[in-house]
Amino acid sequence: MKHWTALVLGLALLAVVNAAMPKFVDVSRAKGLLPLNQVSDWRLYANKYQGMTVADLDGDGYYELYCPNHGNNAELYWSNGARGFTYVDPRVYKQDTHGAVALDLNGDKHLDIIHTRGGQRGSSPTLPTVIETFGKGNMRQTQGQAFFIDLEPMRGRSIASFDFNGNGWMTFCL
């Protein structure tokens, strides 16, 4: 009798747990996010995202997705609000991108992106790259020197931003 009670309680518990388990539904394709094996002609193994940035780059109240991709440029998805995203060709950047952060570097009220870049296993270090944004889909890529990011070329991996000294301006750390 005790075994039946334990079995019934175990089955009841299993039913409750299964009913409460969240279910994952992949809506990425319906929302404009491309599966890894359909992004341009990249090889699936090369898609290694590092330091993805989620930010409202054009000030429309919806978040854009900037996905640095170790070894293969980056992906940028502009938000279309509730309809999803528009994919921007990652070959625009032509760089081994790593960590990224969004902040307004030039005071134009649009968030810009700074991303660190790989250095060919240390043999070819580089400066961070800045992507200035000027509203939906309008952007320009420059090297860090344009914004007084005068660093020695390095092999970057991550970047973070915060108001370090409390002056109201974001500071970033590489």
CSV table of N, CA and C in Angstrom, one decimal:
chain,number,residue,atom,x,y,z
A,1,MET,N,0.8,-1.2,0.0
A,1,MET,CA,0.0,0.0,0.0
A,1,MET,C,0.9,1.3,0.0
A,2,LYS,N,1.9,1.2,0.8
A,2,LYS,CA,2.8,2.4,0.9
A,2,LYS,C,3.4,2.7,-0.5
A,3,HIS,N,3.8,1.6,-1.2
A,3,HIS,CA,4.4,1.8,-2.5
A,3,HIS,C,3.5,2.5,-3.5
A,4,TRP,N,2.2,2.1,-3.5
A,4,TRP,CA,1.2,2.7,-4.4
A,4,TRP,C,1.0,4.2,-4.1
A,5,THR,N,1.0,4.5,-2.8
A,5,THR,CA,0.8,5.9,-2.4
A,5,THR,C,2.0,6.7,-2.9
A,6,ALA,N,3.2,6.2,-2.7
A,6,ALA,CA,4.4,6.9,-3.2
A,6,ALA,C,4.4,7.0,-4.7
A,7,LEU,N,3.9,6.0,-5.4
A,7,LEU,CA,3.9,6.1,-6.9
A,7,LEU,C,2.9,7.1,-7.3
A,8,VAL,N,1.7,7.1,-6.7
A,8,VAL,CA,0.7,8.1,-7.1
A,8,VAL,C,1.2,9.5,-6.8
A,9,LEU,N,1.8,9.7,-5.6
A,9,LEU,CA,2.3,11.0,-5.3
A,9,LEU,C,3.4,11.4,-6.2
A,10,GLY,N,4.3,10.5,-6.6
A,10,GLY,CA,5.3,10.8,-7.5
A,10,GLY,C,4.8,11.2,-8.9
A,11,LEU,N,3.8,10.5,-9.4
A,11,LEU,CA,3.2,10.8,-10.7
A,11,LEU,C,2.5,12.1,-10.6
A,12,ALA,N,1.8,12.4,-9.5
A,12,ALA,CA,1.2,13.7,-9.4
A,12,ALA,C,2.2,14.9,-9.4
A,13,LEU,N,3.3,14.7,-8.7
A,13,LEU,CA,4.4,15.7,-8.6
A,13,LEU,C,5.0,15.8,-10.0
A,14,LEU,N,5.2,14.7,-10.8
A,14,LEU,CA,5.7,14.8,-12.1
A,14,LEU,C,4.7,15.6,-13.0
A,15,ALA,N,3.4,15.4,-12.9
A,15,ALA,CA,2.5,16.1,-13.7
A,15,ALA,C,2.5,17.6,-13.4
A,16,VAL,N,2.6,18.0,-12.1
A,16,VAL,CA,2.7,19.4,-11.7
A,16,VAL,C,4.0,20.0,-12.3
A,17,VAL,N,5.1,19.3,-12.1
A,17,VAL,CA,6.4,19.9,-12.6
A,17,VAL,C,6.3,20.0,-14.1
A,18,ASN,N,5.8,19.0,-14.9
A,18,ASN,CA,5.7,19.2,-16.3
A,18,ASN,C,4.8,20.3,-16.8
A,19,ALA,N,3.7,20.5,-16.0
A,19,ALA,CA,2.8,21.5,-16.4
A,19,ALA,C,3.4,22.9,-16.2
A,20,ALA,N,4.3,23.0,-15.2
A,20,ALA,CA,4.9,24.3,-14.9
A,20,ALA,C,6.2,24.6,-15.7
A,21,MET,N,6.7,23.6,-16.4
A,21,MET,CA,7.9,23.8,-17.2
A,21,MET,C,7.7,24.8,-18.3
A,22,PRO,N,8.6,25.8,-18.4
A,22,PRO,CA,8.5,26.7,-19.5
A,22,PRO,C,8.7,26.0,-20.9
A,23,LYS,N,8.1,26.4,-21.9
A,23,LYS,CA,8.3,25.9,-23.2
A,23,LYS,C,9.0,26.9,-24.1
A,24,PHE,N,10.0,26.5,-24.8
A,24,PHE,CA,10.7,27.3,-25.7
A,24,PHE,C,10.1,27.2,-27.1
A,25,VAL,N,9.7,28.3,-27.7
A,25,VAL,CA,9.3,28.3,-29.1
A,25,VAL,C,10.2,29.2,-29.9
A,26,ASP,N,10.8,28.7,-30.9
A,26,ASP,CA,11.8,29.5,-31.7
A,26,ASP,C,11.0,30.3,-32.7
A,27,VAL,N,11.0,31.6,-32.5
A,27,VAL,CA,10.3,32.6,-33.4
A,27,VAL,C,11.4,33.4,-34.1
A,28,SER,N,12.6,33.1,-34.0
A,28,SER,CA,13.7,33.9,-34.6
A,28,SER,C,13.5,34.2,-36.1
A,29,ARG,N,13.2,33.2,-36.8
A,29,ARG,CA,13.0,33.4,-38.3
A,29,ARG,C,11.8,34.3,-38.6
A,30,ALA,N,10.7,34.1,-37.8
A,30,ALA,CA,9.5,34.9,-38.0
A,30,ALA,C,9.8,36.4,-37.7
A,31,LYS,N,10.7,36.6,-36.8
A,31,LYS,CA,11.0,38.0,-36.4
A,31,LYS,C,12.2,38.6,-37.1
A,32,GLY,N,12.7,37.9,-38.1
A,32,GLY,CA,13.8,38.5,-38.9
A,32,GLY,C,15.2,38.1,-38.5
A,33,LEU,N,15.3,37.2,-37.5
A,33,LEU,CA,16.7,36.8,-37.1
A,33,LEU,C,17.0,35.5,-37.9
A,34,LEU,N,18.2,35.6,-38.6
A,34,LEU,CA,18.6,34.5,-39.4
A,34,LEU,C,19.2,33.4,-38.7
A,35,PRO,N,18.9,32.1,-39.0
A,35,PRO,CA,19.6,31.0,-38.4
A,35,PRO,C,21.1,31.0,-38.8
A,36,LEU,N,21.9,30.5,-38.0
A,36,LEU,CA,23.4,30.5,-38.2
A,36,LEU,C,23.8,30.0,-39.6
A,37,ASN,N,23.1,28.9,-40.0
A,37,ASN,CA,23.6,28.3,-41.3
A,37,ASN,C,23.0,29.0,-42.5
A,38,GLN,N,22.3,30.1,-42.3
A,38,GLN,CA,21.8,30.9,-43.5
A,38,GLN,C,22.3,32.3,-43.5
A,39,VAL,N,23.2,32.7,-42.7
A,39,VAL,CA,23.8,34.0,-42.7
A,39,VAL,C,24.9,34.1,-43.7
A,40,SER,N,24.6,34.7,-44.8
A,40,SER,CA,25.6,34.8,-45.9
A,40,SER,C,26.2,33.5,-46.2
A,41,ASP,N,27.5,33.4,-46.4
A,41,ASP,CA,28.1,32.2,-46.8
A,41,ASP,C,29.1,31.7,-45.6
A,42,TRP,N,28.8,32.2,-44.4
A,42,TRP,CA,29.7,31.8,-43.3
A,42,TRP,C,29.6,30.3,-43.0
A,43,ARG,N,30.6,29.8,-42.4
A,43,ARG,CA,30.6,28.5,-42.0
A,43,ARG,C,30.0,28.4,-40.6
A,44,LEU,N,29.2,27.5,-40.3
A,44,LEU,CA,28.5,27.4,-39.0
A,44,LEU,C,29.5,27.4,-37.8
A,45,TYR,N,30.6,26.7,-38.0
A,45,TYR,CA,31.5,26.7,-36.8
A,45,TYR,C,32.1,28.0,-36.5
A,46,ALA,N,32.1,28.9,-37.4
A,46,ALA,CA,32.8,30.2,-37.2
A,46,ALA,C,31.9,31.2,-36.5
A,47,ASN,N,30.6,30.9,-36.3
A,47,ASN,CA,29.7,31.9,-35.6
A,47,ASN,C,29.9,31.7,-34.1
A,48,LYS,N,30.8,32.6,-33.5
A,48,LYS,CA,31.1,32.5,-32.1
A,48,LYS,C,30.8,33.9,-31.5
A,49,TYR,N,29.6,34.2,-31.1
A,49,TYR,CA,29.2,35.5,-30.6
A,49,TYR,C,29.9,35.8,-29.3
A,50,GLN,N,30.4,37.1,-29.2
A,50,GLN,CA,31.0,37.5,-28.0
A,50,GLN,C,30.6,38.9,-27.7
A,51,GLY,N,30.1,39.2,-26.5
A,51,GLY,CA,29.8,40.5,-26.1
A,51,GLY,C,28.6,41.2,-26.8
A,52,MET,N,27.5,40.5,-27.0
A,52,MET,CA,26.4,41.1,-27.8
A,52,MET,C,25.9,42.3,-27.1
A,53,THR,N,25.5,43.3,-27.9
A,53,THR,CA,25.0,44.6,-27.3
A,53,THR,C,23.6,44.7,-27.7
A,54,VAL,N,22.7,45.0,-26.8
A,54,VAL,CA,21.3,45.3,-27.0
A,54,VAL,C,21.0,46.7,-26.6
A,55,ALA,N,20.7,47.6,-27.6
A,55,ALA,CA,20.5,49.0,-27.3
A,55,ALA,C,19.7,49.7,-28.3
A,56,ASP,N,19.0,50.7,-27.9
A,56,ASP,CA,18.2,51.5,-28.9
A,56,ASP,C,19.1,52.5,-29.6
A,57,LEU,N,19.6,52.0,-30.7
A,57,LEU,CA,20.6,52.8,-31.5
A,57,LEU,C,20.1,54.0,-32.2
A,58,ASP,N,18.8,53.9,-32.6
A,58,ASP,CA,18.2,55.0,-33.4
A,58,ASP,C,17.2,55.8,-32.6
A,59,GLY,N,17.0,55.6,-31.3
A,59,GLY,CA,16.1,56.4,-30.5
A,59,GLY,C,14.6,56.2,-30.8
A,60,ASP,N,14.2,55.1,-31.4
A,60,ASP,CA,12.8,54.9,-31.7
A,60,ASP,C,12.0,54.2,-30.6
A,61,GLY,N,12.7,53.8,-29.5
A,61,GLY,CA,12.1,53.1,-28.4
A,61,GLY,C,12.2,51.6,-28.5
A,62,TYR,N,12.8,51.1,-29.5
A,62,TYR,CA,13.0,49.6,-29.7
A,62,TYR,C,14.5,49.3,-29.7
A,63,TYR,N,14.8,48.1,-29.2
A,63,TYR,CA,16.2,47.7,-29.1
A,63,TYR,C,16.7,47.1,-30.4
A,64,GLU,N,17.9,47.5,-30.8
A,64,GLU,CA,18.6,46.9,-31.9
A,64,GLU,C,19.6,45.8,-31.3
A,65,LEU,N,20.0,44.9,-32.1
A,65,LEU,CA,20.9,43.8,-31.7
A,65,LEU,C,22.2,43.9,-32.5
A,66,TYR,N,23.3,44.1,-31.8
A,66,TYR,CA,24.6,44.1,-32.4
A,66,TYR,C,25.4,42.9,-31.9
A,67,CYS,N,25.7,42.0,-32.8
A,67,CYS,CA,26.3,40.7,-32.4
A,67,CYS,C,27.7,40.6,-32.9
A,68,PRO,N,28.7,40.9,-32.1
A,68,PRO,CA,30.1,40.7,-32.5
A,68,PRO,C,30.3,39.2,-32.8
A,69,ASN,N,31.1,38.9,-33.7
A,69,ASN,CA,31.3,37.5,-34.1
A,69,ASN,C,32.8,37.2,-34.3
A,70,HIS,N,33.4,36.5,-33.3
A,70,HIS,CA,34.8,36.2,-33.3
A,70,HIS,C,35.1,35.5,-34.7
A,71,GLY,N,36.0,36.1,-35.4
A,71,GLY,CA,36.4,35.5,-36.7
A,71,GLY,C,35.6,35.9,-37.9
A,72,ASN,N,34.4,36.4,-37.7
A,72,ASN,CA,33.6,36.7,-38.9
A,72,ASN,C,32.8,38.0,-38.7
A,73,ASN,N,33.4,39.1,-38.7
A,73,ASN,CA,32.6,40.4,-38.7
A,73,ASN,C,31.7,40.5,-37.6
A,74,ALA,N,30.5,41.0,-37.9
A,74,ALA,CA,29.4,41.2,-36.9
A,74,ALA,C,28.1,41.2,-37.6
A,75,GLU,N,27.1,41.0,-36.8
A,75,GLU,CA,25.7,41.1,-37.3
A,75,GLU,C,25.0,42.2,-36.6
A,76,LEU,N,24.2,42.9,-37.4
A,76,LEU,CA,23.4,44.0,-36.9
A,76,LEU,C,22.0,43.9,-37.3
A,77,TYR,N,21.1,43.9,-36.3
A,77,TYR,CA,19.7,43.7,-36.6
A,77,TYR,C,19.0,45.0,-36.1
A,78,TRP,N,18.4,45.7,-37.1
A,78,TRP,CA,17.6,46.9,-36.8
A,78,TRP,C,16.2,46.5,-36.4
A,79,SER,N,15.7,47.1,-35.3
A,79,SER,CA,14.4,46.7,-34.9
A,79,SER,C,13.3,47.4,-35.8
A,80,ASN,N,12.3,46.6,-36.0
A,80,ASN,CA,11.1,47.1,-36.7
A,80,ASN,C,9.9,47.1,-35.7
A,81,GLY,N,10.2,47.3,-34.5
A,81,GLY,CA,9.1,47.3,-33.5
A,81,GLY,C,8.6,45.9,-33.3
A,82,ALA,N,7.3,45.8,-33.2
A,82,ALA,CA,6.7,44.5,-32.9
A,82,ALA,C,6.8,43.5,-34.1
A,83,ARG,N,7.1,44.1,-35.3
A,83,ARG,CA,7.2,43.2,-36.5
A,83,ARG,C,8.5,42.4,-36.5
A,84,GLY,N,9.5,42.8,-35.7
A,84,GLY,CA,10.8,42.0,-35.7
A,84,GLY,C,12.0,42.9,-36.0
A,85,PHE,N,12.9,42.3,-36.8
A,85,PHE,CA,14.2,42.9,-37.1
A,85,PHE,C,14.5,42.9,-38.6
A,86,THR,N,15.3,43.8,-39.0
A,86,THR,CA,15.9,43.8,-40.3
A,86,THR,C,17.4,43.5,-40.2
A,87,TYR,N,17.8,42.5,-40.9
A,87,TYR,CA,19.2,42.1,-40.9
A,87,TYR,C,20.1,43.0,-41.7
A,88,VAL,N,21.2,43.5,-41.2
A,88,VAL,CA,22.1,44.3,-41.9
A,88,VAL,C,23.4,43.5,-42.2
A,89,ASP,N,23.8,43.5,-43.5
A,89,ASP,CA,24.9,42.6,-43.9
A,89,ASP,C,26.1,42.8,-43.0
A,90,PRO,N,26.6,41.8,-42.4
A,90,PRO,CA,27.7,41.9,-41.5
A,90,PRO,C,29.0,42.2,-42.2
A,91,ARG,N,29.1,42.0,-43.5
A,91,ARG,CA,30.4,42.2,-44.2
A,91,ARG,C,30.7,43.7,-44.3
A,92,VAL,N,29.8,44.5,-43.9
A,92,VAL,CA,30.1,45.9,-43.9
A,92,VAL,C,31.3,46.2,-43.0
A,93,TYR,N,31.5,45.4,-41.9
A,93,TYR,CA,32.5,45.7,-40.9
A,93,TYR,C,33.8,45.0,-41.2
A,94,LYS,N,33.8,43.9,-41.9
A,94,LYS,CA,35.1,43.3,-42.3
A,94,LYS,C,36.1,43.2,-41.2
A,95,GLN,N,35.7,42.7,-40.0
A,95,GLN,CA,36.7,42.7,-38.9
A,95,GLN,C,36.4,41.5,-38.0
A,96,ASP,N,37.4,41.0,-37.3
A,96,ASP,CA,37.3,40.0,-36.3
A,96,ASP,C,36.8,40.7,-35.0
A,97,THR,N,35.5,40.8,-34.8
A,97,THR,CA,35.0,41.6,-33.7
A,97,THR,C,34.8,40.7,-32.5
A,98,HIS,N,34.9,41.4,-31.3
A,98,HIS,CA,34.7,40.8,-30.0
A,98,HIS,C,33.7,41.5,-29.2
A,99,GLY,N,34.0,42.0,-28.0
A,99,GLY,CA,33.1,42.7,-27.2
A,99,GLY,C,32.7,44.0,-27.7
A,100,ALA,N,31.5,44.5,-27.4
A,100,ALA,CA,31.0,45.7,-27.8
A,100,ALA,C,30.2,46.4,-26.7
A,101,VAL,N,30.0,47.7,-26.9
A,101,VAL,CA,29.2,48.5,-25.9
A,101,VAL,C,28.6,49.7,-26.7
A,102,ALA,N,27.5,50.1,-26.3
A,102,ALA,CA,26.8,51.3,-27.0
A,102,ALA,C,26.8,52.4,-26.0
A,103,LEU,N,27.2,53.6,-26.5
A,103,LEU,CA,27.2,54.8,-25.7
A,103,LEU,C,27.3,56.0,-26.7
A,104,ASP,N,26.8,57.2,-26.3
A,104,ASP,CA,26.8,58.4,-27.2
A,104,ASP,C,28.2,59.0,-27.1
A,105,LEU,N,29.0,58.8,-28.1
A,105,LEU,CA,30.4,59.3,-28.1
A,105,LEU,C,30.5,60.7,-28.6
A,106,ASN,N,29.6,61.1,-29.5
A,106,ASN,CA,29.7,62.4,-30.1
A,106,ASN,C,28.6,63.4,-29.7
A,107,GLY,N,27.8,63.1,-28.7
A,107,GLY,CA,26.8,64.0,-28.2
A,107,GLY,C,25.6,64.3,-29.1
A,108,ASP,N,25.4,63.4,-30.1
A,108,ASP,CA,24.3,63.7,-31.0
A,108,ASP,C,23.0,63.0,-30.6
A,109,LYS,N,22.9,62.4,-29.4
A,109,LYS,CA,21.7,61.8,-28.9
A,109,LYS,C,21.5,60.4,-29.5
A,110,HIS,N,22.4,59.9,-30.3
A,110,HIS,CA,22.3,58.5,-30.9
A,110,HIS,C,23.4,57.7,-30.3
A,111,LEU,N,23.1,56.5,-29.8
A,111,LEU,CA,24.1,55.7,-29.2
A,111,LEU,C,25.0,55.2,-30.4
A,112,ASP,N,26.3,55.2,-30.1
A,112,ASP,CA,27.3,54.7,-31.0
A,112,ASP,C,27.8,53.4,-30.5
A,113,ILE,N,28.5,52.6,-31.3
A,113,ILE,CA,29.0,51.3,-30.9
A,113,ILE,C,30.5,51.4,-30.9
A,114,ILE,N,31.1,50.9,-29.8
A,114,ILE,CA,32.6,50.6,-29.8
A,114,ILE,C,32.7,49.1,-29.7
A,115,HIS,N,33.5,48.5,-30.6
A,115,HIS,CA,33.8,47.1,-30.4
A,115,HIS,C,35.3,46.9,-30.5
A,116,THR,N,35.7,45.9,-29.7
A,116,THR,CA,37.1,45.5,-29.7
A,116,THR,C,37.3,44.5,-30.8
A,117,ARG,N,38.6,44.4,-31.2
A,117,ARG,CA,38.9,43.5,-32.4
A,117,ARG,C,40.0,42.6,-32.0
A,118,GLY,N,39.9,41.4,-32.6
A,118,GLY,CA,41.0,40.4,-32.4
A,118,GLY,C,42.3,40.9,-33.0
A,119,GLY,N,43.3,40.1,-32.7
A,119,GLY,CA,44.7,40.5,-33.1
A,119,GLY,C,45.4,39.4,-33.8
A,120,GLN,N,44.8,38.5,-34.5
A,120,GLN,CA,45.4,37.4,-35.2
A,120,GLN,C,46.4,36.7,-34.2
A,121,ARG,N,45.9,36.3,-33.1
A,121,ARG,CA,46.7,35.6,-32.1
A,121,ARG,C,47.8,36.4,-31.6
A,122,GLY,N,47.7,37.7,-31.5
A,122,GLY,CA,48.7,38.6,-31.0
A,122,GLY,C,49.7,39.1,-32.1
A,123,SER,N,49.6,38.6,-33.3
A,123,SER,CA,50.6,39.0,-34.3
A,123,SER,C,50.1,40.3,-35.0
A,124,SER,N,48.9,40.7,-34.9
A,124,SER,CA,48.4,41.9,-35.6
A,124,SER,C,47.4,42.7,-34.7
A,125,PRO,N,47.9,43.2,-33.6
A,125,PRO,CA,46.9,43.9,-32.7
A,125,PRO,C,46.4,45.2,-33.4
A,126,THR,N,45.2,45.6,-33.0
A,126,THR,CA,44.5,46.7,-33.6
A,126,THR,C,43.8,47.6,-32.6
A,127,LEU,N,43.3,48.7,-33.0
A,127,LEU,CA,42.6,49.6,-32.1
A,127,LEU,C,41.1,49.3,-32.1
A,128,PRO,N,40.3,49.6,-31.1
A,128,PRO,CA,38.9,49.4,-31.2
A,128,PRO,C,38.3,50.2,-32.4
A,129,THR,N,37.2,49.8,-32.8
A,129,THR,CA,36.5,50.4,-33.9
A,129,THR,C,35.2,51.1,-33.4
A,130,VAL,N,34.9,52.2,-33.9
A,130,VAL,CA,33.7,53.0,-33.5
A,130,VAL,C,32.7,52.9,-34.7
A,131,ILE,N,31.5,52.6,-34.4
A,131,ILE,CA,30.4,52.7,-35.5
A,131,ILE,C,29.5,53.8,-35.0
A,132,GLU,N,29.6,55.0,-35.6
A,132,GLU,CA,28.7,56.1,-35.3
A,132,GLU,C,27.3,55.8,-35.9
A,133,THR,N,26.3,56.0,-35.2
A,133,THR,CA,24.9,55.9,-35.8
A,133,THR,C,24.3,57.2,-35.8
A,134,PHE,N,23.5,57.4,-36.9
A,134,PHE,CA,22.8,58.7,-37.1
A,134,PHE,C,21.3,58.5,-37.4
A,135,GLY,N,20.7,57.6,-36.7
A,135,GLY,CA,19.3,57.2,-37.0
A,135,GLY,C,19.2,55.9,-37.7
A,136,LYS,N,18.0,55.5,-38.0
A,136,LYS,CA,17.8,54.1,-38.5
A,136,LYS,C,18.6,53.8,-39.8
A,137,GLY,N,19.5,52.9,-39.6
A,137,GLY,CA,20.3,52.4,-40.8
A,137,GLY,C,21.4,53.3,-41.2
A,138,ASN,N,21.5,54.5,-40.7
A,138,ASN,CA,22.6,55.4,-41.1
A,138,ASN,C,23.8,55.3,-40.1
A,139,MET,N,24.9,54.9,-40.6
A,139,MET,CA,26.1,54.7,-39.7
A,139,MET,C,27.4,54.9,-40.5
A,140,ARG,N,28.4,55.1,-39.8
A,140,ARG,CA,29.8,55.3,-40.3
A,140,ARG,C,30.8,54.7,-39.4
A,141,GLN,N,31.7,54.0,-40.0
A,141,GLN,CA,32.7,53.3,-39.2
A,141,GLN,C,34.0,54.1,-39.2
A,142,THR,N,34.6,54.3,-38.0
A,142,THR,CA,35.9,55.0,-37.9
A,142,THR,C,36.7,54.2,-36.9
A,143,GLN,N,38.0,54.6,-36.9
A,143,GLN,CA,38.9,54.0,-35.9
A,143,GLN,C,38.8,54.8,-34.6
A,144,GLY,N,39.2,54.2,-33.5
A,144,GLY,CA,39.1,54.9,-32.2
A,144,GLY,C,39.7,56.2,-32.0
A,145,GLN,N,40.8,56.5,-32.8
A,145,GLN,CA,41.5,57.8,-32.7
A,145,GLN,C,40.5,59.0,-32.9
A,146,ALA,N,39.5,58.8,-33.7
A,146,ALA,CA,38.6,59.9,-34.0
A,146,ALA,C,37.9,60.4,-32.7
A,147,PHE,N,37.8,59.5,-31.7
A,147,PHE,CA,37.2,59.8,-30.4
A,147,PHE,C,38.2,59.8,-29.3
A,148,PHE,N,39.4,60.1,-29.6
A,148,PHE,CA,40.4,60.2,-28.6
A,148,PHE,C,40.6,58.9,-27.8
A,149,ILE,N,40.4,57.8,-28.5
A,149,ILE,CA,40.7,56.5,-28.0
A,149,ILE,C,42.1,56.2,-28.4
A,150,ASP,N,43.1,56.9,-27.9
A,150,ASP,CA,44.5,56.8,-28.3
A,150,ASP,C,45.2,55.7,-27.5
A,151,LEU,N,45.0,54.5,-27.9
A,151,LEU,CA,45.6,53.4,-27.2
A,151,LEU,C,46.7,52.7,-28.0
A,152,GLU,N,47.5,52.0,-27.4
A,152,GLU,CA,48.4,51.1,-28.2
A,152,GLU,C,47.5,50.0,-28.8
A,153,PRO,N,47.8,49.7,-30.0
A,153,PRO,CA,47.0,48.6,-30.6
A,153,PRO,C,47.1,47.4,-29.7
A,154,MET,N,46.0,46.7,-29.6
A,154,MET,CA,45.9,45.6,-28.7
A,154,MET,C,45.0,44.5,-29.2
A,155,ARG,N,44.9,43.5,-28.5
A,155,ARG,CA,44.1,42.3,-28.9
A,155,ARG,C,42.9,42.3,-27.9
A,156,GLY,N,41.8,42.9,-28.3
A,156,GLY,CA,40.7,43.1,-27.4
A,156,GLY,C,39.7,41.9,-27.3
A,157,ARG,N,39.1,41.8,-26.2
A,157,ARG,CA,38.1,40.8,-26.0
A,157,ARG,C,36.8,41.4,-25.4
A,158,SER,N,36.9,42.2,-24.4
A,158,SER,CA,35.6,42.7,-23.8
A,158,SER,C,35.7,44.2,-23.5
A,159,ILE,N,34.6,44.8,-23.4
A,159,ILE,CA,34.5,46.2,-23.1
A,159,ILE,C,33.3,46.5,-22.2
A,160,ALA,N,33.3,47.5,-21.4
A,160,ALA,CA,32.2,47.8,-20.5
A,160,ALA,C,32.1,49.3,-20.4
A,161,SER,N,30.9,49.8,-20.1
A,161,SER,CA,30.8,51.3,-19.9
A,161,SER,C,30.0,51.6,-18.7
A,162,PHE,N,30.3,52.6,-18.0
A,162,PHE,CA,29.6,53.1,-16.8
A,162,PHE,C,30.1,54.5,-16.5
A,163,ASP,N,29.3,55.2,-15.6
A,163,ASP,CA,29.7,56.6,-15.2
A,163,ASP,C,30.6,56.4,-14.1
A,164,PHE,N,31.9,56.3,-14.3
A,164,PHE,CA,32.9,55.9,-13.3
A,164,PHE,C,33.1,57.0,-12.3
A,165,ASN,N,33.1,58.3,-12.7
A,165,ASN,CA,33.4,59.4,-11.8
A,165,ASN,C,32.2,60.2,-11.4
A,166,GLY,N,31.0,59.8,-11.9
A,166,GLY,CA,29.8,60.5,-11.5
A,166,GLY,C,29.5,61.8,-12.2
A,167,ASN,N,30.2,62.1,-13.3
A,167,ASN,CA,30.0,63.4,-14.0
A,167,ASN,C,28.9,63.4,-15.0
A,168,GLY,N,28.2,62.3,-15.1
A,168,GLY,CA,27.1,62.2,-16.1
A,168,GLY,C,27.5,61.7,-17.5
A,169,TRP,N,28.8,61.4,-17.7
A,169,TRP,CA,29.3,60.9,-18.9
A,169,TRP,C,29.7,59.5,-18.8
A,170,MET,N,29.4,58.7,-19.7
A,170,MET,CA,29.8,57.3,-19.6
A,170,MET,C,31.3,57.1,-19.9
A,171,THR,N,31.9,56.3,-19.1
A,171,THR,CA,33.3,56.0,-19.3
A,171,THR,C,33.4,54.5,-19.7
A,172,PHE,N,34.3,54.1,-20.5
A,172,PHE,CA,34.4,52.7,-20.9
A,172,PHE,C,35.8,52.2,-20.5
A,173,CYS,N,35.7,50.9,-20.3
A,173,CYS,CA,36.9,50.1,-19.9
A,173,CYS,C,37.2,49.0,-20.9
A,174,LEU,N,38.4,48.9,-21.4
A,174,LEU,CA,38.7,47.8,-22.3
A,174,LEU,C,39.5,46.8,-21.6
